[in-house]
Tab-separated table of C-alpha atoms and ligand atoms in Angstrom:
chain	number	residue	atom	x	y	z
A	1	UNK	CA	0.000	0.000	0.000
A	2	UNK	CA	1.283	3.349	-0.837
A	3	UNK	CA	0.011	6.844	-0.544
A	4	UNK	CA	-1.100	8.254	-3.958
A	5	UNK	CA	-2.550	11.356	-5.649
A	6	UNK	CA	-4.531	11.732	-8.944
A	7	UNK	CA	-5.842	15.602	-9.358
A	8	UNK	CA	-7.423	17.209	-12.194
A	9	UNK	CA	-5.468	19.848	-13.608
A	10	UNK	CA	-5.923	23.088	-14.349
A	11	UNK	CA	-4.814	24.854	-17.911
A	12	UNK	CA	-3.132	27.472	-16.534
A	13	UNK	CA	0.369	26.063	-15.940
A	14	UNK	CA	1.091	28.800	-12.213
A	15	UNK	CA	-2.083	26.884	-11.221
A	16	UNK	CA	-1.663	23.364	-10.953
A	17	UNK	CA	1.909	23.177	-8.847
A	18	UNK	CA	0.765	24.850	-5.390
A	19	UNK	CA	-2.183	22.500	-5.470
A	20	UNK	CA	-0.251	19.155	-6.062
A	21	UNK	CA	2.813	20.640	-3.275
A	22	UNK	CA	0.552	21.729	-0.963
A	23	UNK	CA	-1.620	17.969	-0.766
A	24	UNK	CA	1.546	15.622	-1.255
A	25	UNK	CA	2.970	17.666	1.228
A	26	UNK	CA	0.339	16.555	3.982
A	27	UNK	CA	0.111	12.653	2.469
A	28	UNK	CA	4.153	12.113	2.384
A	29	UNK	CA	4.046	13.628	5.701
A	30	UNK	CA	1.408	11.078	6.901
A	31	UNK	CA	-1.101	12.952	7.204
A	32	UNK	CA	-4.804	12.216	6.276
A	33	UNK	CA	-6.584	11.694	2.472
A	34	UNK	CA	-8.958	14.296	3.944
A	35	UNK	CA	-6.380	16.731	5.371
A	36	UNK	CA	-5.047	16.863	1.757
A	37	UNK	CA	-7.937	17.152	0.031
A	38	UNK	CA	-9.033	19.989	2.109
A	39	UNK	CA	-5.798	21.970	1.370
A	40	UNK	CA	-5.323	20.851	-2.418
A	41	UNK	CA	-8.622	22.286	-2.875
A	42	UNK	CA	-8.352	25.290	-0.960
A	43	UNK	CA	-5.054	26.154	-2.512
A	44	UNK	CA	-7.252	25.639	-5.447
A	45	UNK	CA	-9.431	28.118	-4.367
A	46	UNK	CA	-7.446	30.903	-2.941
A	47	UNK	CA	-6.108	30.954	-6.549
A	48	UNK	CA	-9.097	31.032	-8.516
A	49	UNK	CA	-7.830	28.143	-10.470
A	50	UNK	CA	-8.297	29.402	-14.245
A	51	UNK	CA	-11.183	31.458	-12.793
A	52	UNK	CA	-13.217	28.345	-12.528
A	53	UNK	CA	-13.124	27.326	-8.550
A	54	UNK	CA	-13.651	29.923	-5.618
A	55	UNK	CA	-14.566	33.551	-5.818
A	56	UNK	CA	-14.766	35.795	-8.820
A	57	UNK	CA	-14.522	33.956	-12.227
A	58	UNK	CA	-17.759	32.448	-13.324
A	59	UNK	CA	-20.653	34.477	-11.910
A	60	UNK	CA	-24.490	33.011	-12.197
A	61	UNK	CA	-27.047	35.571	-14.599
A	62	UNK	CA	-27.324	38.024	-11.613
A	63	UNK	CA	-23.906	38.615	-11.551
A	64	UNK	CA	-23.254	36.545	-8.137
A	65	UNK	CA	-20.414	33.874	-7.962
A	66	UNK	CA	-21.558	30.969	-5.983
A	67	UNK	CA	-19.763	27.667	-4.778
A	68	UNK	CA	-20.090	24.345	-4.957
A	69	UNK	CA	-17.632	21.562	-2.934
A	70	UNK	CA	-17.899	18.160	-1.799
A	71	UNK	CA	-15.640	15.947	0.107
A	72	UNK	CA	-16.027	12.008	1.062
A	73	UNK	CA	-14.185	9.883	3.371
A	74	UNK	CA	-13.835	6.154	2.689
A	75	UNK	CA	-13.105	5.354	5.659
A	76	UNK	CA	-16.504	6.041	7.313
A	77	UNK	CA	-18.461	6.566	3.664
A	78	UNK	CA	-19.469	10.139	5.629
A	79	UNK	CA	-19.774	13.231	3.586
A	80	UNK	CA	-19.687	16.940	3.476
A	81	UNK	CA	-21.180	18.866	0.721
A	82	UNK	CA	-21.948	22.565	0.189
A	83	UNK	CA	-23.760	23.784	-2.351
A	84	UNK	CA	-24.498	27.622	-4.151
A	85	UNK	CA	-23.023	28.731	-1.250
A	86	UNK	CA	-22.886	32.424	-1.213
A	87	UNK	CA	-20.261	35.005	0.694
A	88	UNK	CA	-18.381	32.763	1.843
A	89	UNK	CA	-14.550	32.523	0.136
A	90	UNK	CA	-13.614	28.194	1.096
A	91	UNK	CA	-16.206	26.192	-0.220
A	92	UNK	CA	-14.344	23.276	0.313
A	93	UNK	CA	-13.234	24.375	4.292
A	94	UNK	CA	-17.100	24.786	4.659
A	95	UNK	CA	-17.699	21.249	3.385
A	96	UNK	CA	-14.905	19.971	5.484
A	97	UNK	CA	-17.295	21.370	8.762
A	98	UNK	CA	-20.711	20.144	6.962
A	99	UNK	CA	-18.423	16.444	7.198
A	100	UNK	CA	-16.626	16.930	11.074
A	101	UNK	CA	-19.613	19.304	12.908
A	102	UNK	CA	-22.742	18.182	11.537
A	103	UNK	CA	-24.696	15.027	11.320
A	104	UNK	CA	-26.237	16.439	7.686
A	105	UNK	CA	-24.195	15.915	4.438
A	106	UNK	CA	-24.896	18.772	2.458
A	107	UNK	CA	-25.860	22.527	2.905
A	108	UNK	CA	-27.762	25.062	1.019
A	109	UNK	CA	-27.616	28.446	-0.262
A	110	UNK	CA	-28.051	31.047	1.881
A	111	UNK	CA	-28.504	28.432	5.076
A	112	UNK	CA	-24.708	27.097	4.258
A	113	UNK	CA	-23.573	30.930	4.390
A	114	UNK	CA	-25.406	31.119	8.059
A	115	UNK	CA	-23.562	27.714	8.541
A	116	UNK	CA	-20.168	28.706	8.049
A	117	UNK	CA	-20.418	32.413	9.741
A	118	UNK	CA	-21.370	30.239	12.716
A	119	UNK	CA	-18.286	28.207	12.244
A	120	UNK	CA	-16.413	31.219	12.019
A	121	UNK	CA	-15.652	31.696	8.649
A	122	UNK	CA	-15.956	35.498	6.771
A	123	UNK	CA	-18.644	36.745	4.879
A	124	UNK	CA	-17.366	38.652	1.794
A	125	UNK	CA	-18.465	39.404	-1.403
A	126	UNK	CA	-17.337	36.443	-4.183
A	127	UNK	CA	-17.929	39.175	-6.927
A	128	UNK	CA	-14.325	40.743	-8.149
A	129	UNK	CA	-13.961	43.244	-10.842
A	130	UNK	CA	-13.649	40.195	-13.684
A	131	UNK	CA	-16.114	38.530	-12.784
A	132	UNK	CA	-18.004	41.554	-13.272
A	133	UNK	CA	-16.790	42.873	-15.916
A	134	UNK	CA	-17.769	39.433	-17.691
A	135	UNK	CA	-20.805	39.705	-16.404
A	136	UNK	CA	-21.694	43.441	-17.852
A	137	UNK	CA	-20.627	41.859	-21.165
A	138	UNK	CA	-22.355	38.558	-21.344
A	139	UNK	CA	-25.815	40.713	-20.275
A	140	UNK	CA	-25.107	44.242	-22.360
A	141	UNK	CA	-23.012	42.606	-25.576
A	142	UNK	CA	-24.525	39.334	-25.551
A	143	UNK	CA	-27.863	39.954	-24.454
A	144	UNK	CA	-27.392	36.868	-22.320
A	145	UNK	CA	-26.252	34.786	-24.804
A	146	UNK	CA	-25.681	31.305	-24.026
A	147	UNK	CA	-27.798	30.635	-21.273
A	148	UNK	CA	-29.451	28.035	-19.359
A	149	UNK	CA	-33.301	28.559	-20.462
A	150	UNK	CA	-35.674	26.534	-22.627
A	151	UNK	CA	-39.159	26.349	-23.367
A	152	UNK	CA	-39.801	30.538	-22.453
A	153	UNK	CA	-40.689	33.616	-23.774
A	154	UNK	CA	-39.093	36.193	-25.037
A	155	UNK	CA	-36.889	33.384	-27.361
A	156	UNK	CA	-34.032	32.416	-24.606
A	157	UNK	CA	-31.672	32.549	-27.471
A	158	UNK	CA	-32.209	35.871	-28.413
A	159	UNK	CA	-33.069	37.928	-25.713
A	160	UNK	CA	-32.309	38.543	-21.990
A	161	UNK	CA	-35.292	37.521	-19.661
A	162	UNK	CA	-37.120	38.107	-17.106
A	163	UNK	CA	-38.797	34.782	-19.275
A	164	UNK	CA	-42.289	33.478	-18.376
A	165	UNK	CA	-43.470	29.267	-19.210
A	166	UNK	CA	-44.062	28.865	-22.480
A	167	UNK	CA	-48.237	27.647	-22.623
A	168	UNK	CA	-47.700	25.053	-25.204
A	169	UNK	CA	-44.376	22.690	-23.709
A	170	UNK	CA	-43.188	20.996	-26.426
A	171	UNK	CA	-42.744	17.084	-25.418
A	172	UNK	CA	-39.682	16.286	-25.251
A	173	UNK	CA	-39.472	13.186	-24.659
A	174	UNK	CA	-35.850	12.087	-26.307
A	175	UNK	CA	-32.859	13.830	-24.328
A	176	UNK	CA	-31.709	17.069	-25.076
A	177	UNK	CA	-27.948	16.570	-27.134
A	178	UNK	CA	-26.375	18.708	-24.999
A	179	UNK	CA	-26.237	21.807	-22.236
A	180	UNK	CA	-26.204	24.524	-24.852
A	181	UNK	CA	-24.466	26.778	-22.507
A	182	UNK	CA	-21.727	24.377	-21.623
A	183	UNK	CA	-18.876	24.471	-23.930
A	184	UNK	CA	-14.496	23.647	-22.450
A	185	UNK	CA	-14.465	27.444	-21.605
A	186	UNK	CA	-17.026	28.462	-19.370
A	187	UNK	CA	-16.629	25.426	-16.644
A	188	UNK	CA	-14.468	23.435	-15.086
A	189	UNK	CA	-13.754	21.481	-11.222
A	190	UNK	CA	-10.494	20.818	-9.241
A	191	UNK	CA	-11.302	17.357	-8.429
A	192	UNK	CA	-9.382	14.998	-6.554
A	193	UNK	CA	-8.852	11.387	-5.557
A	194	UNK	CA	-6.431	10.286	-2.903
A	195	UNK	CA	-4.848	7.504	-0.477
A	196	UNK	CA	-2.992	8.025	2.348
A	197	UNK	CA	-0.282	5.804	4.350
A	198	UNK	CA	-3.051	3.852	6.341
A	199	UNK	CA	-5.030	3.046	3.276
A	200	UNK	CA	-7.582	5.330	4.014
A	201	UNK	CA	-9.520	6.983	0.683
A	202	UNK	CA	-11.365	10.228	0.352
A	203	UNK	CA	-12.125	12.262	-2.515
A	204	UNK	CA	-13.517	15.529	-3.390
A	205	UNK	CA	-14.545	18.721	-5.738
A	206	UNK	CA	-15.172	22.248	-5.592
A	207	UNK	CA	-16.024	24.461	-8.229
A	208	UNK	CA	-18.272	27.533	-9.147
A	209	UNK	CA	-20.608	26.012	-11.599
A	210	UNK	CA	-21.119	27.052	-14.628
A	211	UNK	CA	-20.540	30.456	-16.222
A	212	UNK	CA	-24.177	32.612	-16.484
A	213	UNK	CA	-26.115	29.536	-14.541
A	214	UNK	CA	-29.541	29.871	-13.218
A	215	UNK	CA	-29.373	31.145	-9.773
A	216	UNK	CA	-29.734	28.408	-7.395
A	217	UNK	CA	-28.174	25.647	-9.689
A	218	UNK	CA	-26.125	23.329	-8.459
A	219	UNK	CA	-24.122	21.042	-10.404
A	220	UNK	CA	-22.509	17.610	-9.382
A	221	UNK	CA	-19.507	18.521	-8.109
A	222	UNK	CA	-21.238	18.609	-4.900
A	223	UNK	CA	-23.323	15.277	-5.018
A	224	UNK	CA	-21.914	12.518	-3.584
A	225	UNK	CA	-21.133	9.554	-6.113
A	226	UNK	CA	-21.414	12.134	-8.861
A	227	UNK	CA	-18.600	15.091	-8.231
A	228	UNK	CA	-16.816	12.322	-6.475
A	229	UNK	CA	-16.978	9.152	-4.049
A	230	UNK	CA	-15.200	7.534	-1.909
A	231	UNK	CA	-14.878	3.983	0.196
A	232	UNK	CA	-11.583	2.325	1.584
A	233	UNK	CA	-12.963	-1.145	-0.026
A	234	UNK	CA	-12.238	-0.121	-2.844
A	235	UNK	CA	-10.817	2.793	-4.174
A	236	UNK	CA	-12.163	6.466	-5.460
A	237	UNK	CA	-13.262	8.889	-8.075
A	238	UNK	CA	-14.217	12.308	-9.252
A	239	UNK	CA	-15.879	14.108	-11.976
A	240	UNK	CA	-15.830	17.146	-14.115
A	241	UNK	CA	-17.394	18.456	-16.984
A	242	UNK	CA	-21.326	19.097	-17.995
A	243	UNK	CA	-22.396	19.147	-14.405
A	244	UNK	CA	-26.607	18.973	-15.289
A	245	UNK	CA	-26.007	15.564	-17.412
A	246	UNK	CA	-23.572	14.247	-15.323
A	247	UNK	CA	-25.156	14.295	-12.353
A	248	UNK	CA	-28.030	12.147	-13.573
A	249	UNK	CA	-25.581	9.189	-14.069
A	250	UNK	CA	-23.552	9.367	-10.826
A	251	UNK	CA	-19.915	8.847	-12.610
A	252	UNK	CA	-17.762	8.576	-9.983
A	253	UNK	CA	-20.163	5.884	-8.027
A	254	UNK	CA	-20.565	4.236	-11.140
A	255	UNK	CA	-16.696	3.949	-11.261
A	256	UNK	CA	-15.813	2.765	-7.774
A	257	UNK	CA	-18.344	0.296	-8.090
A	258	UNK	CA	-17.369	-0.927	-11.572
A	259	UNK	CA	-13.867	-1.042	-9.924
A	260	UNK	CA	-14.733	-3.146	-6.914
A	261	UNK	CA	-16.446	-5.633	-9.901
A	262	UNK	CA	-12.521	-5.854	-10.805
A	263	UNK	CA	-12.118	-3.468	-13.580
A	264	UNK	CA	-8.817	-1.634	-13.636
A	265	UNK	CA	-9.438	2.103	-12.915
A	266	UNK	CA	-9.371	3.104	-16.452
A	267	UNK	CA	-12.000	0.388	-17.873
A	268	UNK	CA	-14.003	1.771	-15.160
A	269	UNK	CA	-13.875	5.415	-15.853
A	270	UNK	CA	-14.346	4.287	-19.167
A	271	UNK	CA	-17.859	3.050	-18.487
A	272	UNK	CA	-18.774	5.191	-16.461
A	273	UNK	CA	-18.168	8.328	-19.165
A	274	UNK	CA	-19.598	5.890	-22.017
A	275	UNK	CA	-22.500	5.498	-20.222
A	276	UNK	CA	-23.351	9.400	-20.154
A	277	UNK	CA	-21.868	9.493	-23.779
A	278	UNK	CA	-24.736	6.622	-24.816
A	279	UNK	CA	-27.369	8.690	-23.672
A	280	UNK	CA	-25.393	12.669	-24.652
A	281	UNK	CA	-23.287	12.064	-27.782
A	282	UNK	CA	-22.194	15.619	-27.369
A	283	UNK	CA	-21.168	16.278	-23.454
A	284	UNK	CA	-17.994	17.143	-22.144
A	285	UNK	CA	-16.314	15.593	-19.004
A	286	UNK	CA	-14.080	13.365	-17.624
A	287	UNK	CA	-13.798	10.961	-14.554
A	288	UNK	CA	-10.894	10.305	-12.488
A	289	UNK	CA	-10.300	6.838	-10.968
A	290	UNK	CA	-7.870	5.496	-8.132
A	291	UNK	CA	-7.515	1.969	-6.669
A	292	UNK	CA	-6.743	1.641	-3.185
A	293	UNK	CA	-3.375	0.467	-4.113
A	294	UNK	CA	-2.437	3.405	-5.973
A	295	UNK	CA	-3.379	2.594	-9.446
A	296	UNK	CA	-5.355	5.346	-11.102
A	297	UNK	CA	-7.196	5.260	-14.072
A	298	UNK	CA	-8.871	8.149	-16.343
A	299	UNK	CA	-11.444	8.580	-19.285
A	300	UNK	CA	-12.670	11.655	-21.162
A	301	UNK	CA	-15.540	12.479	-23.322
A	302	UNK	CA	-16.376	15.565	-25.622
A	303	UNK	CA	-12.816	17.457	-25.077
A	304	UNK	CA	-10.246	17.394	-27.340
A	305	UNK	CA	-7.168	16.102	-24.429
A	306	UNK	CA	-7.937	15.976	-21.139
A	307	UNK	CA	-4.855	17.267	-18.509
A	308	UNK	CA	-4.374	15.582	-15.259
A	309	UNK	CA	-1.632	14.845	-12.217
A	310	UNK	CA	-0.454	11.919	-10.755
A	311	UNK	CA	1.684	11.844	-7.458
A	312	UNK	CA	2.765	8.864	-5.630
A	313	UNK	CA	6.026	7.896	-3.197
A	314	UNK	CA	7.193	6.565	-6.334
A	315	UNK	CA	7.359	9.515	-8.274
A	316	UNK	CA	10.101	11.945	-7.779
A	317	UNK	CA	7.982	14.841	-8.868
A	318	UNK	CA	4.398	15.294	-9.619
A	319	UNK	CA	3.699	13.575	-13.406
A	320	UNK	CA	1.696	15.629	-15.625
A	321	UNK	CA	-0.352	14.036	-18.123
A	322	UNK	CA	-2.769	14.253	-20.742
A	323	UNK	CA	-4.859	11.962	-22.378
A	324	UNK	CA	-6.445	12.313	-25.514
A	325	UNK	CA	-10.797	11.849	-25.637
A	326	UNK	CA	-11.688	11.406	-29.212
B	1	LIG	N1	-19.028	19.893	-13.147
B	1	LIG	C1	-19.034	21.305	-12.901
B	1	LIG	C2	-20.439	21.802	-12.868
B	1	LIG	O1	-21.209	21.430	-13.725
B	1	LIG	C3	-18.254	22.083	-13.892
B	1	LIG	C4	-17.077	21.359	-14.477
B	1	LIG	O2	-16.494	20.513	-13.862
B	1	LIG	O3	-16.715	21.623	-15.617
B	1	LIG	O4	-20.762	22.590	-12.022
């Protein structure tokens, strides 16, 4: 048994290092699969990895950046999860309390805000000068364009709302191809799967949505077995990508459990993506697979290479890679 990392990394190349440091600095050192999670995350966080986790970056359609984390121990299968949590700068720290304070797995909205004040942590404003500045332009240049409406009037691809029902709902009964407001640039998750020297798994997200969603939305980072699941039996995994579709299929359950069938963690990330990709030819995402022993595993869908890390007592240094997903 060893202790072993696999993250999802970030674009931006200033991003990814602090993250992978700062959590194989607390495994190597013995410390926890939580512990590390917590920190790569919130590293994550503090730097607004590629504007897509923690404050600022992606705003919803009112302008308002809200946050979305998860994190699951294998040891106990107990969770924390925080979602569209507003004012409140570590999504992930907050989940972390939801999992050690509270008998409740995930918070809500403006309830997870009261949550963490009580815990101590700050209320600020998650809106920066980017974020708002994107904003102004997606609603003034764009007239809203993409966003996350169908079946209301004024035409949700032309015009800014506020929309009202549509009378006559088309049935649709076949899936929709795809999130039309989800494209590689406008969403992303750190997400993260580790083991530490006892054996012990967890695994975990966090993530502010999707650029211009709905206020309230929450994608799957935060659900457990979608965004990511744990158990010690077994292994991990985590998610990222098209965060409505995903969630429906609960990837990252789908993969531990294909995993404790016997399939090697990349056959199993494998099915679980195919199975979204049966149903939603066009989404984007990606799942992230570990063993308990320290093999990990990946599979993409919808994006043209997918970037990840890999850390492990093995390893001198953390191993970049990137698969392609056609
Ligand atoms: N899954 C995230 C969400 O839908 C975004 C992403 O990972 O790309 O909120």
């Amino acid at each position: 048994m060893y202790d072993s990392l696999t993250v999802k990394m970030f674009q931006m190349k200033s991003d990814k290092l602090p993250i992978i440091n700062s959590a194989w600095d607390i495994l190597s050192g013995g410390g926890s699969a939580l512990d590390a999670i917590e920190e790569g995350a919130t590293v994550c966080e503090v730097l607004q990895c590629s504007g897509t986790v923690g404050f600022g970056g992606k705003s919803d359609e009112d302008g308002e950046t809200t946050l979305d984390a998860l994190i699951m121990d294998g040891r106990t299968m107990n969770v924390g999860a925080v979602g569209a949590l507003r004012r409140v700068k570590g999504a992930m720290s907050v989940a972390r309390h939801i999992l050690d304070y509270t008998k409740h797995s995930i918070l809500v909205g403006d309830q997870a805000t009261q949550f963490a004040l009580k815990m101590g942590f700050k209320e600020e404003s998650l809106i920066t000068p980017n974020s708002n500045e994107l904003w102004v332009e997606w609603n003034d240049e764009y007239h809203c364009q993409p966003n996350f409406w169908t079946n209301v009037e004024p035409n949700p691809e032309e015009y800014c709302g506020p929309y009202k029902k549509l009378d006559t709902l088309g049935k649709q009964r076949t899936p929709q191809k795809r999130n039309v407001g989800i494209d590689k640039f406008n969403h992303d998750t750190i997400a993260m799967v580790a083991v530490d020297k006892n054996g012990d798994v967890a695994a975990g997200t966090s993530t502010n949505g999707v650029k211009f969603k709905i206020p309230g939305r929450i994608g799957d980072s935060p659900i457990a077995g979608s965004g990511a699941y744990a158990d010690n039996t077994v292994g991990g995994a985590a998610a990222t990508g098209d965060g409505d579709v995903m969630l429906r299929f609960n990837p990252s359950f789908l993969a531990v459990e294909e995993m404790r069938r016997g399939a090697s963690p990349n056959a199993a990330a494998r099915t679980a993506i195919d199975r979204i990709a049966s149903y939603y030819p066009s989404f984007s995402g990606a799942v992230i697979a570990l063993t308990k022993d320290g093999e990990y595993g990946v599979a993409c869908h919808g994006l043209e290479t997918f970037p990840f890390v890999v850390q492990d007592s093995t390893r001198e240094t953390c191993e970049p890679v990137s698969i392609n997903c056609s």
